[in-house]
Amino acid sequence: MTDATRPGAAPTLPVIFIVATIVIEAMGIGLILPVMPSLLREIQGADLAQAAIWGGVLSSSYALMQFLFSPTIGNLSDRFGRRPVLLLSMAVIFVDYIVMALAGSLWLLLVGRIVAGIAAATMSTANAFMADISDPAKKAQNFGLISAAFGAGFVLGPATGGLLAEWGPRAPFWAAAILSGANLAFGLIVLPETLRRPRAFEWRRANPLGGLRAIGKLPGLGALMVVWFFYQVANWVYPAVWAYFTQSAFGWDEAMVGLSLAAYGISMVVVQGVLIRWIVPRLGERRTLAWFLPYNAVILVMVAFVPHGWLMLLLTPLSALGAIVAPALQGLASRIADDDQQGELQGVLASITAVAAIISPLLMTRLFSVATEGERHFPGAPFLAACALMAVSWTLFRRARPADAAVGQEGPDPAALGASSGSGRARNDRPT
């Protein structure tokens, strides 16, 4: 075993490859957002409203492939190893970006996004690689590297796409192909195999619906999962229609769209990395949700009717502040689940998020098209729909108290949980 693969070893060249892979894959989500309206109009010869519909189809197909293939690819890496799965994924992404850069039809572009969604479903394999090379004391730090890499890619993607759009809507794809090819060559040289005990591949363990079925195994969490679903569908309005909305409402070009998306991403990093450490401990998860779910609804109404681009920029950090809902809801749910159910819970939340990422782009881009077609011009319509969904989420949360009444501001009530399941016995010794 080399230094690079020994548990506890300091991050070295293989870890740099893993981080670069996650950055490139995350960039792929946001890289095309600023240029997608122009690219679709160039290929389709249609107006912005029609381009938005196809943009929703492309976004949803990418999310659907990630939902379907993430567990499959993770299981393949347990059978055949981390190295071949990661390198093959990067090779496919490299070729796929070239195909999309040359695509002359909508169907070829759609196939490109489907293939990209499958190939980019390697987060589980990257985490498995980190687990292979880390001792228990270092795992959290190394997993943090992957989260940071994803965040960096999500910020860099829109900014890079917007800036490169000056050379045409296909330039970001060529840049991504170059990055992917360089990273593939780097990985071929430095990436070792870290899997020590392969196991047989079983389709039943690679089934993405297994996580959704687990909801029924977590007493008291059903209502919170529904709240999570409506919140996610509402919140996905931003990546789904932002490029179309800002071009239609304010006349922004691709560079401005990319920079605004990057500003939103940076604001979210500040909120979830800094402000959450101050807000949630003072309010508690329940009060945070009770305040910030309606706060999000108000912000969405303001976005729908904002008259000027500069006002929209001022609203960007305020809208990002609403992202505090997700970790607060995760924290509240994790109080109900037992210690040996935490991974199962996070898998359920991830699955629901993926479903929301499939539904929301289709819904929101269709609303945008209807609201801006012909003589109609109300590009903010999707944000009003998102406001209604956010209000549903808040209403369901307020009504969910009987289901999760065991959870207070300071911690769960063991007796209440024990009344609904046998898990209460495991909690009776825990301080509240």
Short mmCIF file of C-alpha atoms in Angstrom, two decimals:
data_model
loop_
_atom_site.label_atom_id
_atom_site.label_comp_id
_atom_site.label_asym_id
_atom_site.label_seq_id
_atom_site.Cartn_x
_atom_site.Cartn_y
_atom_site.Cartn_z
CA MET A 1 0.00 0.00 0.00
CA THR A 2 1.42 3.39 -0.97
CA ASP A 3 1.46 6.53 1.16
CA ALA A 4 -1.38 7.81 -0.95
CA THR A 5 -3.61 4.88 -0.02
CA ARG A 6 -2.58 4.30 3.60
CA PRO A 7 -5.34 5.25 6.05
CA GLY A 8 -4.53 8.51 7.74
CA ALA A 9 -2.10 9.61 5.05
CA ALA A 10 -2.03 13.32 4.27
CA PRO A 11 -3.81 14.44 1.11
CA THR A 12 -1.55 13.85 -1.88
CA LEU A 13 -1.84 13.70 -5.66
CA PRO A 14 -4.68 11.14 -5.72
CA VAL A 15 -6.74 13.35 -3.41
CA ILE A 16 -6.05 16.32 -5.68
CA PHE A 17 -7.45 14.25 -8.56
CA ILE A 18 -10.59 13.42 -6.54
CA VAL A 19 -11.12 17.06 -5.60
CA ALA A 20 -10.58 18.19 -9.21
CA THR A 21 -13.04 15.54 -10.42
CA ILE A 22 -15.77 16.78 -8.08
CA VAL A 23 -15.09 20.41 -9.02
CA ILE A 24 -15.38 19.60 -12.74
CA GLU A 25 -18.55 17.56 -12.25
CA ALA A 26 -20.13 20.30 -10.12
CA MET A 27 -19.12 22.91 -12.71
CA GLY A 28 -21.03 20.88 -15.28
CA ILE A 29 -24.27 21.66 -13.44
CA GLY A 30 -23.85 25.43 -13.61
CA LEU A 31 -21.51 25.85 -16.56
CA ILE A 32 -24.27 25.64 -19.15
CA LEU A 33 -26.88 27.71 -17.30
CA PRO A 34 -25.78 31.14 -18.61
CA VAL A 35 -25.40 29.96 -22.22
CA MET A 36 -28.29 27.53 -22.44
CA PRO A 37 -30.86 30.10 -23.66
CA SER A 38 -28.56 31.25 -26.49
CA LEU A 39 -27.49 27.71 -27.39
CA LEU A 40 -31.06 26.44 -27.55
CA ARG A 41 -32.20 29.38 -29.66
CA GLU A 42 -29.24 28.81 -31.98
CA ILE A 43 -30.03 25.11 -32.40
CA GLN A 44 -33.81 25.35 -32.31
CA GLY A 45 -34.31 28.72 -34.01
CA ALA A 46 -37.00 29.49 -31.41
CA ASP A 47 -37.77 32.30 -29.00
CA LEU A 48 -36.82 32.45 -25.32
CA ALA A 49 -40.12 30.98 -24.11
CA GLN A 50 -39.73 27.83 -26.24
CA ALA A 51 -36.05 27.54 -25.35
CA ALA A 52 -36.99 27.56 -21.66
CA ILE A 53 -39.15 24.45 -22.09
CA TRP A 54 -36.27 22.50 -23.59
CA GLY A 55 -33.97 23.87 -20.91
CA GLY A 56 -36.25 22.32 -18.31
CA VAL A 57 -36.19 18.98 -20.12
CA LEU A 58 -32.37 19.02 -20.23
CA SER A 59 -32.07 19.90 -16.52
CA SER A 60 -34.58 17.26 -15.45
CA SER A 61 -32.96 14.54 -17.57
CA TYR A 62 -29.59 15.27 -15.94
CA ALA A 63 -31.13 15.06 -12.43
CA LEU A 64 -33.06 11.90 -13.32
CA MET A 65 -29.90 10.12 -14.42
CA GLN A 66 -28.15 11.08 -11.20
CA PHE A 67 -31.10 9.78 -9.18
CA LEU A 68 -31.18 6.49 -11.08
CA PHE A 69 -27.46 5.77 -11.40
CA SER A 70 -25.80 7.13 -8.23
CA PRO A 71 -26.41 3.92 -6.24
CA THR A 72 -25.57 1.76 -9.26
CA ILE A 73 -22.21 3.43 -9.83
CA GLY A 74 -21.43 3.29 -6.11
CA ASN A 75 -22.10 -0.45 -6.12
CA LEU A 76 -20.01 -0.93 -9.27
CA SER A 77 -17.08 0.71 -7.49
CA ASP A 78 -17.49 -1.82 -4.65
CA ARG A 79 -17.24 -4.62 -7.20
CA PHE A 80 -14.65 -3.42 -9.72
CA GLY A 81 -12.74 -0.79 -7.76
CA ARG A 82 -12.62 2.98 -7.40
CA ARG A 83 -9.95 3.62 -10.01
CA PRO A 84 -11.70 2.16 -13.10
CA VAL A 85 -15.06 3.73 -12.19
CA LEU A 86 -13.60 7.20 -11.60
CA LEU A 87 -11.36 7.16 -14.66
CA LEU A 88 -14.07 5.80 -16.94
CA SER A 89 -16.46 8.45 -15.66
CA MET A 90 -13.99 11.24 -16.40
CA ALA A 91 -13.31 9.80 -19.87
CA VAL A 92 -17.03 9.74 -20.66
CA ILE A 93 -17.44 13.32 -19.41
CA PHE A 94 -14.51 14.41 -21.60
CA VAL A 95 -16.07 12.89 -24.73
CA ASP A 96 -19.53 14.08 -23.78
CA TYR A 97 -18.49 17.73 -23.53
CA ILE A 98 -17.00 17.52 -27.02
CA VAL A 99 -20.25 16.01 -28.35
CA MET A 100 -22.32 18.78 -26.74
CA ALA A 101 -19.94 21.45 -28.09
CA LEU A 102 -20.55 20.09 -31.60
CA ALA A 103 -24.25 19.25 -31.17
CA GLY A 104 -26.38 20.52 -34.02
CA SER A 105 -29.73 19.16 -32.85
CA LEU A 106 -31.80 19.19 -29.68
CA TRP A 107 -31.86 15.42 -29.51
CA LEU A 108 -28.08 15.16 -29.57
CA LEU A 109 -27.90 17.79 -26.84
CA LEU A 110 -30.44 15.81 -24.80
CA VAL A 111 -28.43 12.60 -25.20
CA GLY A 112 -25.37 14.55 -24.10
CA ARG A 113 -27.05 15.70 -20.88
CA ILE A 114 -28.34 12.19 -20.16
CA VAL A 115 -24.86 10.72 -20.56
CA ALA A 116 -23.36 13.56 -18.48
CA GLY A 117 -25.85 12.88 -15.68
CA ILE A 118 -24.88 9.20 -15.61
CA ALA A 119 -21.14 9.84 -15.74
CA ALA A 120 -21.28 12.56 -13.08
CA ALA A 121 -23.06 10.30 -10.56
CA THR A 122 -19.73 9.48 -8.92
CA MET A 123 -20.04 11.38 -5.63
CA SER A 124 -20.54 8.08 -3.78
CA THR A 125 -17.39 6.64 -5.39
CA ALA A 126 -15.37 9.73 -4.47
CA ASN A 127 -16.60 9.42 -0.88
CA ALA A 128 -15.74 5.72 -0.91
CA PHE A 129 -12.20 6.56 -2.07
CA MET A 130 -11.85 9.03 0.80
CA ALA A 131 -13.15 6.43 3.26
CA ASP A 132 -10.62 3.90 1.93
CA ILE A 133 -7.63 6.17 2.56
CA SER A 134 -8.75 7.75 5.84
CA ASP A 135 -8.57 6.65 9.43
CA PRO A 136 -11.73 7.34 11.51
CA ALA A 137 -10.34 10.56 12.98
CA LYS A 138 -9.69 12.01 9.51
CA LYS A 139 -12.81 10.92 7.63
CA ALA A 140 -14.90 13.98 8.44
CA GLN A 141 -12.12 16.31 7.26
CA ASN A 142 -11.63 14.40 4.02
CA PHE A 143 -15.36 14.24 3.34
CA GLY A 144 -15.33 18.00 3.94
CA LEU A 145 -12.86 18.34 1.06
CA ILE A 146 -15.44 16.77 -1.27
CA SER A 147 -18.21 19.07 -0.02
CA ALA A 148 -15.94 22.08 -0.44
CA ALA A 149 -15.00 20.93 -3.95
CA PHE A 150 -18.66 20.61 -4.92
CA GLY A 151 -19.39 24.08 -3.56
CA ALA A 152 -16.43 25.56 -5.41
CA GLY A 153 -17.52 23.92 -8.66
CA PHE A 154 -21.07 25.18 -8.27
CA VAL A 155 -19.76 28.74 -7.89
CA LEU A 156 -17.11 28.50 -10.62
CA GLY A 157 -19.43 26.86 -13.16
CA PRO A 158 -21.87 29.75 -13.77
CA ALA A 159 -19.13 32.39 -13.52
CA THR A 160 -16.93 30.55 -16.04
CA GLY A 161 -19.84 29.84 -18.36
CA GLY A 162 -20.90 33.47 -18.34
CA LEU A 163 -17.42 34.82 -19.03
CA LEU A 164 -16.62 32.31 -21.79
CA ALA A 165 -19.93 33.06 -23.50
CA GLU A 166 -18.20 36.08 -25.02
CA TRP A 167 -16.71 33.58 -27.50
CA GLY A 168 -20.07 31.98 -28.23
CA PRO A 169 -22.49 29.60 -26.46
CA ARG A 170 -20.33 26.56 -27.22
CA ALA A 171 -17.11 27.92 -25.71
CA PRO A 172 -17.90 26.73 -22.13
CA PHE A 173 -18.28 23.16 -23.39
CA TRP A 174 -14.86 23.25 -25.07
CA ALA A 175 -13.31 24.63 -21.88
CA ALA A 176 -14.94 21.88 -19.83
CA ALA A 177 -13.67 19.26 -22.29
CA ILE A 178 -10.12 20.56 -21.94
CA LEU A 179 -10.35 20.49 -18.13
CA SER A 180 -11.83 16.98 -18.15
CA GLY A 181 -9.15 15.68 -20.54
CA ALA A 182 -6.34 17.17 -18.47
CA ASN A 183 -7.79 15.71 -15.27
CA LEU A 184 -8.20 12.29 -16.93
CA ALA A 185 -4.54 12.27 -17.96
CA PHE A 186 -3.59 13.32 -14.43
CA GLY A 187 -5.68 10.52 -12.92
CA LEU A 188 -4.20 7.88 -15.21
CA ILE A 189 -0.79 8.76 -13.75
CA VAL A 190 -1.50 9.29 -10.05
CA LEU A 191 -4.72 7.43 -9.08
CA PRO A 192 -4.16 4.11 -7.26
CA GLU A 193 -6.72 1.43 -6.49
CA THR A 194 -7.89 1.63 -2.87
CA LEU A 195 -10.55 -1.11 -2.77
CA ARG A 196 -9.22 -4.00 -0.68
CA ARG A 197 -12.20 -6.37 -0.46
CA PRO A 198 -14.43 -6.38 -3.57
CA ARG A 199 -17.95 -7.72 -3.14
CA ALA A 200 -20.44 -9.19 -5.58
CA PHE A 201 -22.64 -6.74 -7.47
CA GLU A 202 -26.34 -7.09 -6.57
CA TRP A 203 -29.07 -5.16 -8.36
CA ARG A 204 -31.30 -5.08 -5.29
CA ARG A 205 -28.63 -3.06 -3.46
CA ALA A 206 -28.28 -0.69 -6.41
CA ASN A 207 -31.99 0.24 -6.41
CA PRO A 208 -32.59 3.98 -5.88
CA LEU A 209 -36.14 3.37 -4.65
CA GLY A 210 -34.80 1.55 -1.63
CA GLY A 211 -34.04 4.86 0.05
CA LEU A 212 -37.54 6.19 -0.58
CA ARG A 213 -39.09 3.05 0.91
CA ALA A 214 -37.05 3.69 4.06
CA ILE A 215 -39.35 6.59 4.95
CA GLY A 216 -41.80 4.10 6.36
CA LYS A 217 -39.10 2.74 8.67
CA LEU A 218 -38.47 6.10 10.36
CA PRO A 219 -41.38 6.78 12.74
CA GLY A 220 -42.58 10.36 12.86
CA LEU A 221 -40.59 11.53 9.84
CA GLY A 222 -43.18 11.16 7.08
CA ALA A 223 -44.59 14.67 7.50
CA LEU A 224 -41.12 16.24 7.60
CA MET A 225 -40.19 14.43 4.40
CA VAL A 226 -43.23 15.95 2.67
CA VAL A 227 -42.20 19.39 3.97
CA TRP A 228 -38.71 18.77 2.56
CA PHE A 229 -40.13 17.77 -0.82
CA PHE A 230 -42.26 20.92 -1.27
CA TYR A 231 -39.40 23.12 -0.07
CA GLN A 232 -36.98 21.56 -2.56
CA VAL A 233 -39.39 21.82 -5.51
CA ALA A 234 -39.93 25.50 -4.68
CA ASN A 235 -36.26 26.28 -4.15
CA TRP A 236 -35.19 24.68 -7.45
CA VAL A 237 -36.93 27.54 -9.26
CA TYR A 238 -33.65 29.51 -9.10
CA PRO A 239 -31.41 27.21 -11.21
CA ALA A 240 -34.39 26.14 -13.34
CA VAL A 241 -35.38 29.53 -14.78
CA TRP A 242 -32.80 32.07 -13.61
CA ALA A 243 -31.03 32.47 -16.97
CA TYR A 244 -34.34 32.84 -18.86
CA PHE A 245 -35.95 35.05 -16.21
CA THR A 246 -33.10 37.55 -15.93
CA GLN A 247 -32.67 37.84 -19.70
CA SER A 248 -36.39 38.41 -20.18
CA ALA A 249 -36.92 40.72 -17.19
CA PHE A 250 -33.70 42.76 -17.20
CA GLY A 251 -31.99 42.06 -20.53
CA TRP A 252 -28.92 40.56 -18.85
CA ASP A 253 -26.32 38.94 -21.09
CA GLU A 254 -24.62 35.61 -20.40
CA ALA A 255 -21.75 37.16 -18.45
CA MET A 256 -24.13 38.95 -16.11
CA VAL A 257 -26.22 35.82 -15.63
CA GLY A 258 -23.09 33.83 -14.75
CA LEU A 259 -21.81 36.42 -12.30
CA SER A 260 -25.20 36.69 -10.59
CA LEU A 261 -25.36 32.90 -10.17
CA ALA A 262 -21.84 32.92 -8.74
CA ALA A 263 -22.87 35.68 -6.32
CA TYR A 264 -25.81 33.56 -5.22
CA GLY A 265 -23.54 30.54 -4.73
CA ILE A 266 -21.06 32.55 -2.66
CA SER A 267 -23.90 33.95 -0.56
CA MET A 268 -25.13 30.41 0.10
CA VAL A 269 -21.65 29.34 1.20
CA VAL A 270 -21.57 32.25 3.68
CA VAL A 271 -25.05 31.39 4.96
CA GLN A 272 -24.48 27.65 5.35
CA GLY A 273 -20.86 27.89 6.44
CA VAL A 274 -20.98 30.93 8.76
CA LEU A 275 -24.40 32.40 9.57
CA ILE A 276 -25.99 29.05 10.35
CA ARG A 277 -23.57 28.63 13.25
CA TRP A 278 -24.99 31.82 14.76
CA ILE A 279 -28.68 31.63 13.85
CA VAL A 280 -29.71 28.02 14.51
CA PRO A 281 -28.14 27.68 17.99
CA ARG A 282 -30.01 30.81 19.08
CA LEU A 283 -33.37 30.02 17.50
CA GLY A 284 -33.36 26.22 17.44
CA GLU A 285 -34.30 24.18 14.39
CA ARG A 286 -38.07 24.46 14.84
CA ARG A 287 -38.13 28.24 15.28
CA THR A 288 -35.66 28.66 12.42
CA LEU A 289 -38.03 26.77 10.14
CA ALA A 290 -41.10 28.58 11.45
CA TRP A 291 -39.48 31.92 10.56
CA PHE A 292 -37.51 31.19 7.42
CA LEU A 293 -40.05 29.14 5.46
CA PRO A 294 -42.41 32.16 5.27
CA TYR A 295 -39.36 34.40 4.80
CA ASN A 296 -38.56 32.41 1.65
CA ALA A 297 -42.12 32.83 0.44
CA VAL A 298 -41.90 36.61 0.83
CA ILE A 299 -38.56 36.75 -1.00
CA LEU A 300 -39.99 34.74 -3.89
CA VAL A 301 -42.83 37.24 -4.27
CA MET A 302 -40.32 40.10 -4.28
CA VAL A 303 -38.26 38.37 -6.97
CA ALA A 304 -41.38 37.82 -9.08
CA PHE A 305 -42.19 41.54 -9.14
CA VAL A 306 -38.73 43.18 -8.87
CA PRO A 307 -38.62 45.92 -11.53
CA HIS A 308 -34.88 46.53 -11.96
CA GLY A 309 -31.77 44.40 -12.34
CA TRP A 310 -29.83 46.29 -9.68
CA LEU A 311 -32.61 45.60 -7.17
CA MET A 312 -32.39 41.93 -8.11
CA LEU A 313 -28.69 41.96 -7.27
CA LEU A 314 -29.49 43.46 -3.87
CA LEU A 315 -32.04 40.70 -3.30
CA THR A 316 -29.54 37.96 -4.14
CA PRO A 317 -27.90 37.65 -0.69
CA LEU A 318 -31.31 38.03 0.96
CA SER A 319 -32.69 35.14 -1.09
CA ALA A 320 -29.61 33.06 -0.27
CA LEU A 321 -30.28 33.62 3.43
CA GLY A 322 -33.36 31.44 3.03
CA ALA A 323 -31.08 28.48 2.30
CA ILE A 324 -30.73 28.08 6.07
CA VAL A 325 -33.98 26.08 5.90
CA ALA A 326 -32.32 22.95 4.48
CA PRO A 327 -29.75 22.31 7.24
CA ALA A 328 -32.28 23.29 9.92
CA LEU A 329 -34.78 20.75 8.59
CA GLN A 330 -32.05 18.11 8.33
CA GLY A 331 -31.08 18.80 11.94
CA LEU A 332 -34.68 18.53 13.12
CA ALA A 333 -35.17 15.24 11.27
CA SER A 334 -31.90 13.83 12.59
CA ARG A 335 -33.09 14.37 16.16
CA ILE A 336 -35.96 11.96 15.55
CA ALA A 337 -33.92 9.24 13.82
CA ASP A 338 -31.82 6.90 15.95
CA ASP A 339 -28.05 6.89 15.68
CA ASP A 340 -28.09 3.77 13.50
CA GLN A 341 -30.63 5.39 11.14
CA GLN A 342 -28.75 8.59 10.33
CA GLY A 343 -27.26 7.32 7.08
CA GLU A 344 -30.62 5.94 6.02
CA LEU A 345 -32.24 9.31 6.76
CA GLN A 346 -29.68 11.25 4.70
CA GLY A 347 -30.22 8.83 1.82
CA VAL A 348 -33.97 9.49 1.93
CA LEU A 349 -33.41 13.25 1.92
CA ALA A 350 -30.99 12.97 -1.02
CA SER A 351 -33.48 10.86 -2.97
CA ILE A 352 -36.31 13.33 -2.38
CA THR A 353 -34.03 16.20 -3.43
CA ALA A 354 -33.23 14.37 -6.68
CA VAL A 355 -36.94 13.86 -7.38
CA ALA A 356 -37.56 17.57 -6.77
CA ALA A 357 -34.71 18.40 -9.16
CA ILE A 358 -36.50 16.35 -11.82
CA ILE A 359 -39.96 17.86 -11.30
CA SER A 360 -39.16 21.52 -10.68
CA PRO A 361 -37.35 22.40 -13.95
CA LEU A 362 -40.16 20.86 -16.00
CA LEU A 363 -42.81 22.75 -14.05
CA MET A 364 -41.06 26.10 -13.75
CA THR A 365 -39.83 26.37 -17.33
CA ARG A 366 -43.32 25.49 -18.62
CA LEU A 367 -44.79 28.28 -16.48
CA PHE A 368 -42.17 30.69 -17.74
CA SER A 369 -42.99 29.79 -21.33
CA VAL A 370 -46.73 30.26 -20.83
CA ALA A 371 -46.22 33.56 -19.01
CA THR A 372 -43.94 35.08 -21.66
CA GLU A 373 -45.34 33.70 -24.91
CA GLY A 374 -46.93 36.04 -27.43
CA GLU A 375 -48.13 39.33 -25.97
CA ARG A 376 -47.95 38.06 -22.38
CA HIS A 377 -44.92 39.22 -20.41
CA PHE A 378 -44.71 38.15 -16.79
CA PRO A 379 -41.36 36.36 -16.45
CA GLY A 380 -41.74 36.25 -12.65
CA ALA A 381 -44.64 33.76 -12.83
CA PRO A 382 -42.50 30.72 -11.83
CA PHE A 383 -41.44 32.52 -8.66
CA LEU A 384 -45.07 33.06 -7.68
CA ALA A 385 -45.67 29.34 -8.18
CA ALA A 386 -42.61 28.63 -6.04
CA CYS A 387 -44.01 30.98 -3.39
CA ALA A 388 -47.23 28.94 -3.31
CA LEU A 389 -45.22 25.72 -2.91
CA MET A 390 -43.14 27.30 -0.15
CA ALA A 391 -46.38 28.31 1.61
CA VAL A 392 -47.57 24.71 1.35
CA SER A 393 -44.29 23.56 2.88
CA TRP A 394 -44.70 26.02 5.78
CA THR A 395 -48.34 25.03 6.34
CA LEU A 396 -47.45 21.35 6.41
CA PHE A 397 -44.63 22.07 8.83
CA ARG A 398 -46.99 23.89 11.18
CA ARG A 399 -49.42 20.97 11.00
CA ALA A 400 -46.64 18.39 11.44
CA ARG A 401 -46.36 19.06 15.18
CA PRO A 402 -48.29 15.91 16.19
CA ALA A 403 -45.97 13.81 14.01
CA ASP A 404 -42.77 15.27 15.40
CA ALA A 405 -44.00 16.76 18.66
CA ALA A 406 -41.24 14.81 20.34
CA VAL A 407 -38.74 17.34 19.10
CA GLY A 408 -38.42 20.53 21.09
CA GLN A 409 -35.98 23.40 20.94
CA GLU A 410 -33.46 21.69 23.18
CA GLY A 411 -33.85 18.14 21.96
CA PRO A 412 -36.25 15.23 21.55
CA ASP A 413 -38.68 14.09 24.21
CA PRO A 414 -37.81 10.43 24.78
CA ALA A 415 -41.18 9.49 26.20
CA ALA A 416 -43.06 10.87 23.20
CA LEU A 417 -40.84 9.03 20.79
CA GLY A 418 -41.09 5.87 22.82
CA ALA A 419 -44.86 6.01 22.50
CA SER A 420 -44.63 5.81 18.72
CA SER A 421 -41.80 3.30 18.36
CA GLY A 422 -39.39 1.13 20.23
CA SER A 423 -36.61 3.59 19.47
CA GLY A 424 -37.53 5.53 22.60
CA ARG A 425 -35.71 2.97 24.77
CA ALA A 426 -32.46 3.87 23.05
CA ARG A 427 -33.00 7.54 23.93
CA ASN A 428 -34.06 7.34 27.55
CA ASP A 429 -30.53 7.74 28.80
CA ARG A 430 -29.79 10.73 26.63
CA PRO A 431 -29.91 14.20 28.18
CA THR A 432 -32.48 16.60 26.75
#
